[in-house]
Short mmCIF file of C-alpha atoms in Angstrom, two decimals:
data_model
loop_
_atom_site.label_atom_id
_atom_site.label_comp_id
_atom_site.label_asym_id
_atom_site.label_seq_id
_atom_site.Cartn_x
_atom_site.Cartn_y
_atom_site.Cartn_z
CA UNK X 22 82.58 46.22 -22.32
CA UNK X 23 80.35 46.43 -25.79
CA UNK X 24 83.42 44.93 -27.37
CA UNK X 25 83.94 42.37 -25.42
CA UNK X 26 80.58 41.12 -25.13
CA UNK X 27 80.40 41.80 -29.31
CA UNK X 28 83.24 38.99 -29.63
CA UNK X 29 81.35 36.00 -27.65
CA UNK X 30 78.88 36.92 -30.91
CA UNK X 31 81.78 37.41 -33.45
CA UNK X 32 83.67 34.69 -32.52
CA UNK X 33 81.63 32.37 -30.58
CA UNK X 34 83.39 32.96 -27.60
CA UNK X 35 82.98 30.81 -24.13
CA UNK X 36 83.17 33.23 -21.10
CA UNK X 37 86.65 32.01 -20.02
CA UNK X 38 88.19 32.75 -23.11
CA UNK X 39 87.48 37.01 -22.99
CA UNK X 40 86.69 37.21 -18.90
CA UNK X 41 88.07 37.03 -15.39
CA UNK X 42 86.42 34.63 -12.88
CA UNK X 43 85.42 36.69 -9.73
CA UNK X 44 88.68 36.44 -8.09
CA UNK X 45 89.98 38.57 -10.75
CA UNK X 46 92.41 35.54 -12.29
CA UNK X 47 92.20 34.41 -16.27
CA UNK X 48 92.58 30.95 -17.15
CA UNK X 49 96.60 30.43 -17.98
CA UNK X 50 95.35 28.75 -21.42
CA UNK X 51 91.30 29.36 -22.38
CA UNK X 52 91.93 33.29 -22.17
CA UNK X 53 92.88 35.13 -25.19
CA UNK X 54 95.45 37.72 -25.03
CA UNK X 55 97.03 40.08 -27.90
CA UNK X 56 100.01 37.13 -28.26
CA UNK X 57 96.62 35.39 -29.21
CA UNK X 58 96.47 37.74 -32.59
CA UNK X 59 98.13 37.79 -35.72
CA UNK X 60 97.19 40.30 -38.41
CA UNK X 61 97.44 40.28 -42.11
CA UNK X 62 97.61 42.53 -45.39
CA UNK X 63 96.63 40.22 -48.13
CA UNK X 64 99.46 37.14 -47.33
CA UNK X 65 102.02 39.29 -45.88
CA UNK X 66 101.84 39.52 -42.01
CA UNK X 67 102.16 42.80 -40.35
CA UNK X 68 102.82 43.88 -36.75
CA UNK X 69 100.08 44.49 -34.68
CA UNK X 70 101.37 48.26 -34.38
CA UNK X 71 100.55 47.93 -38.17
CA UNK X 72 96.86 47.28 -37.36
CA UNK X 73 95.27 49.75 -39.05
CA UNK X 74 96.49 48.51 -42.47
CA UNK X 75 95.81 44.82 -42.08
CA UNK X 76 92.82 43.35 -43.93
CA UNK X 77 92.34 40.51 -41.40
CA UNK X 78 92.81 38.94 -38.32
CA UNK X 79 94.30 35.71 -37.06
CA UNK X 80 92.86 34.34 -33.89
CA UNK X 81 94.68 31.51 -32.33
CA UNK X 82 92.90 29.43 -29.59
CA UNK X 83 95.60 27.79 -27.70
CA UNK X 84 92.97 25.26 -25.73
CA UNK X 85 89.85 25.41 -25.12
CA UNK X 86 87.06 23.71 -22.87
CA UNK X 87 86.07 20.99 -25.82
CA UNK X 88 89.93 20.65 -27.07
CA UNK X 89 91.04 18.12 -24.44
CA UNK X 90 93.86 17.10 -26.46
CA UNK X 91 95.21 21.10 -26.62
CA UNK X 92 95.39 21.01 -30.26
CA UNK X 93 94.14 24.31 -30.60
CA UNK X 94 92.31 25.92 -33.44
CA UNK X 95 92.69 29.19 -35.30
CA UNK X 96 89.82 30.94 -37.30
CA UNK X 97 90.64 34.54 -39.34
CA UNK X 98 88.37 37.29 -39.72
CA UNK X 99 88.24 39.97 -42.34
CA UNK X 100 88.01 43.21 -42.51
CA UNK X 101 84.50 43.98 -43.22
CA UNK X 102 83.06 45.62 -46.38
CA UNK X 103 81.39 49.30 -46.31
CA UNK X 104 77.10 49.50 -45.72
CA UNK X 105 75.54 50.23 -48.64
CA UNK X 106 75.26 53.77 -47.56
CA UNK X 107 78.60 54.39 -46.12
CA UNK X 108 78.06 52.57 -43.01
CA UNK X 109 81.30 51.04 -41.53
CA UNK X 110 80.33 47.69 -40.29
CA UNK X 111 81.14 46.30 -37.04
CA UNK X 112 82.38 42.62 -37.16
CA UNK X 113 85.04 40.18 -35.65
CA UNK X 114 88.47 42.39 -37.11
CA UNK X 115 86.70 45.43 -35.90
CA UNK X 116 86.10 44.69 -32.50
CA UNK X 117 89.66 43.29 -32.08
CA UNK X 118 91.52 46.34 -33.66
CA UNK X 119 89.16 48.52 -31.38
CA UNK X 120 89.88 46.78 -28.50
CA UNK X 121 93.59 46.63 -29.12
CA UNK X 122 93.11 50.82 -29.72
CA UNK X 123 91.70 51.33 -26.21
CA UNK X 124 95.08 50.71 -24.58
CA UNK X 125 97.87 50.37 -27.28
CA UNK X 126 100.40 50.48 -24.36
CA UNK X 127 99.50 47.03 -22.83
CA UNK X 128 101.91 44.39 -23.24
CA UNK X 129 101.23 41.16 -25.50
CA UNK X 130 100.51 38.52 -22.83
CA UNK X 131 97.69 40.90 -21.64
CA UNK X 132 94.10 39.74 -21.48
CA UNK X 133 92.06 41.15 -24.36
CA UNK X 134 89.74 42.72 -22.11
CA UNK X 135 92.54 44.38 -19.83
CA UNK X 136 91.33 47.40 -18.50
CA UNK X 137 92.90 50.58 -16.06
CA UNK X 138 91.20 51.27 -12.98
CA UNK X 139 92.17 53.32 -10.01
CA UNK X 140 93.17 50.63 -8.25
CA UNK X 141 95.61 49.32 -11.34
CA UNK X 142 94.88 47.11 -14.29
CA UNK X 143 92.41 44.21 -14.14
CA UNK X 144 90.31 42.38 -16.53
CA UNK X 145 86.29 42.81 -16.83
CA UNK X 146 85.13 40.02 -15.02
CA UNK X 147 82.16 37.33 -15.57
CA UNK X 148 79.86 38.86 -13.13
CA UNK X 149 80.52 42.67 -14.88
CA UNK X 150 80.18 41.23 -18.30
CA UNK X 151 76.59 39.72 -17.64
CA UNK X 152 75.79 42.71 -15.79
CA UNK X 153 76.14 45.19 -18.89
CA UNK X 154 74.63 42.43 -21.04
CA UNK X 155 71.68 42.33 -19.07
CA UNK X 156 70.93 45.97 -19.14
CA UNK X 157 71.72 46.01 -22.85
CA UNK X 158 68.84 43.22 -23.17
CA UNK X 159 66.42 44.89 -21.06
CA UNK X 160 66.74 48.44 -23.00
CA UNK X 161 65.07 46.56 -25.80
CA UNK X 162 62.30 45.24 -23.81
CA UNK X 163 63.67 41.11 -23.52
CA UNK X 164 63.84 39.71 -20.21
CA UNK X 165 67.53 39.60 -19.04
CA UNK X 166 67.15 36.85 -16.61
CA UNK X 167 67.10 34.83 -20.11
CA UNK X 168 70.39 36.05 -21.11
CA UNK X 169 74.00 35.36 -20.06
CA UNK X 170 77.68 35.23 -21.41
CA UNK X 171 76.75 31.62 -23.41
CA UNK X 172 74.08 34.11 -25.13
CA UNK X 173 75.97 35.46 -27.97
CA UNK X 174 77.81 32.49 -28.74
CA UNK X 175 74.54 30.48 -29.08
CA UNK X 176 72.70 33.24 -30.97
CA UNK X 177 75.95 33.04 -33.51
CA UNK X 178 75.35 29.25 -34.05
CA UNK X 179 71.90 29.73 -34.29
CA UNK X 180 72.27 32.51 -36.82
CA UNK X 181 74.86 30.25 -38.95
CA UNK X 182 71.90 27.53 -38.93
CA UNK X 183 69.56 29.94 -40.00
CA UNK X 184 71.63 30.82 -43.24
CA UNK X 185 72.40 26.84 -44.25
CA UNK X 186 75.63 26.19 -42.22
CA UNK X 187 75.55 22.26 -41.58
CA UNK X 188 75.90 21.04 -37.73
CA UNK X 189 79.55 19.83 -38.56
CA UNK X 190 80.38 23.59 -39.76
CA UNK X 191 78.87 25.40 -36.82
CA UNK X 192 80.60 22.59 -34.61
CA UNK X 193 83.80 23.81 -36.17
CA UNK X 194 83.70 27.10 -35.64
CA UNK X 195 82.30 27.54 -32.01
CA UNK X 196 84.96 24.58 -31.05
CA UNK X 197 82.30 22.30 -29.76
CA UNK X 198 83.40 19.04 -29.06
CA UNK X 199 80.19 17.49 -30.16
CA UNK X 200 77.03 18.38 -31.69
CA UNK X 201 74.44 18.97 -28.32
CA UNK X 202 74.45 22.31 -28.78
CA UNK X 203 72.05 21.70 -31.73
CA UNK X 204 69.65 21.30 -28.96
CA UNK X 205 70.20 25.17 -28.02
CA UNK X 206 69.96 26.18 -31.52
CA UNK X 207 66.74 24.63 -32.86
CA UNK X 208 65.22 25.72 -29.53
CA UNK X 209 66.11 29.25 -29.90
CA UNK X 210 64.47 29.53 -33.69
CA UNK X 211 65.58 31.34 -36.13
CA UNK X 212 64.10 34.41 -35.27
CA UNK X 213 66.08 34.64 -31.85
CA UNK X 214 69.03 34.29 -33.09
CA UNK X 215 69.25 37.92 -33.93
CA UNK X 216 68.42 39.21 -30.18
CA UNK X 217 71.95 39.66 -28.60
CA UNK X 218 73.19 41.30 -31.42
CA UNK X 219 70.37 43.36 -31.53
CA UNK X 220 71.12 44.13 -27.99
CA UNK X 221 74.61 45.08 -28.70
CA UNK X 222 73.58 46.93 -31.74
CA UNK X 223 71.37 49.15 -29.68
CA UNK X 224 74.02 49.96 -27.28
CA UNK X 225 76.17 50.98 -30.34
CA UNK X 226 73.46 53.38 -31.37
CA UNK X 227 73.50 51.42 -34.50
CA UNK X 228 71.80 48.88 -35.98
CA UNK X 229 71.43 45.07 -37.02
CA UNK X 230 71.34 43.87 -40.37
CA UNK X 231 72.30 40.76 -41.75
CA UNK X 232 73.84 39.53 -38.53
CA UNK X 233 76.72 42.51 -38.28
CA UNK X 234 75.79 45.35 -35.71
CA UNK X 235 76.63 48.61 -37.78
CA UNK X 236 77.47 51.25 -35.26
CA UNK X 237 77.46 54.79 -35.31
CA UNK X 238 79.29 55.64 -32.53
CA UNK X 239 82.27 54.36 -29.94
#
């Protein structure tokens, strides 16, 4: 669940593109799946079996809710550098490889956040992922009716803005098919844009520093 709700943060993820609705069902295009990921050592691609010595990550976006014309869009992620004291950063390639680790048996059209239940495989729905998101935000003393899945992806654009990114980049990168979401940015403030991945860094028993959660443990 962490990782999951790490990648609408990471990669500025919309809720239908990591999570089931409440019926349990994915959307057939929005919903990224391990098909969805291509990994790399330098230029040369290697299998995803291979994971573990890529140096980054290929995410393809097949559609999305502001690509109306299906174009798609891929963005790759590196492998992030060490902490200054050792500390093994958690970032966009890390959460995918760790998510991929949790069941290595799953086939490639499965749902990133496939999971094994007793009553079979399903993936973490909408109403689960705000759920642990909420208790995440109240263990550091926010209010968690403020929060939701949009939450991370928000506090990413804000924390882009806060570093210099222009409108047109952050557009870009969360897929946004036009700039409103500035609105939710400058209301946030700078200063906020930190809180979900604060949130997720506490879960982690880690930490938050420079916008990567560093954790300590799983």
């Amino acid at each position: 669940m962490w990782l999951g709700l790490a990648l609408t943060y990471f990669l500025l993820c919309r809720a239908s593109e990591l999570f089931a609705y409440a019926d349990g069902l994915v959307h057939p295009e929005f919903c990224l799946t391990r098909n969805s990921l291509t990994f790399y050592r330098g230029t040369e691609r290697v299998g995803i079996e291979d994971r573990a010595l890529a140096d980054s990550v290929q995410v393809d976006f097949i559609a999305s809710k502001g690509d109306q014309n299906r174009d798609g869009r891929s963005i790759t992620r590196g492998r992030s550098p060490l902490g200054p004291d050792g500390e093994v950063p958690v970032g966009a390639f890390e959460a995918v490889v760790a998510i991929l680790d949790v069941h290595p048996e799953l086939p490639g059209n499965a749902p990133l956040l496939t999971r094994q239940t007793p009553s079979g495989w399903r993936v973490i729905t909408r109403t689960e992922g705000v759920a642990a998101l909420r208790v995440m935000v109240e263990s550091i003393g926010l209010n968690p009716a403020h929060f939701a899945l949009h939450s991370g992806r928000i506090g990413a654009a804000t924390q882009m803005a806060a570093q210099g990114l222009s409108a047109l980049q952050i557009q870009h990168a969360g897929r946004w098919k036009s700039q409103a979401f500035m609105v939710y940015v400058r209301d946030t403030g700078a200063e906020g844009a930190k809180e979900v991945s604060r949130a997720l860094a506490q879960k982690g028993e880690g930490k938050v520093s420079n916008g990567l959660c560093l954790r300590n443990g799983e």
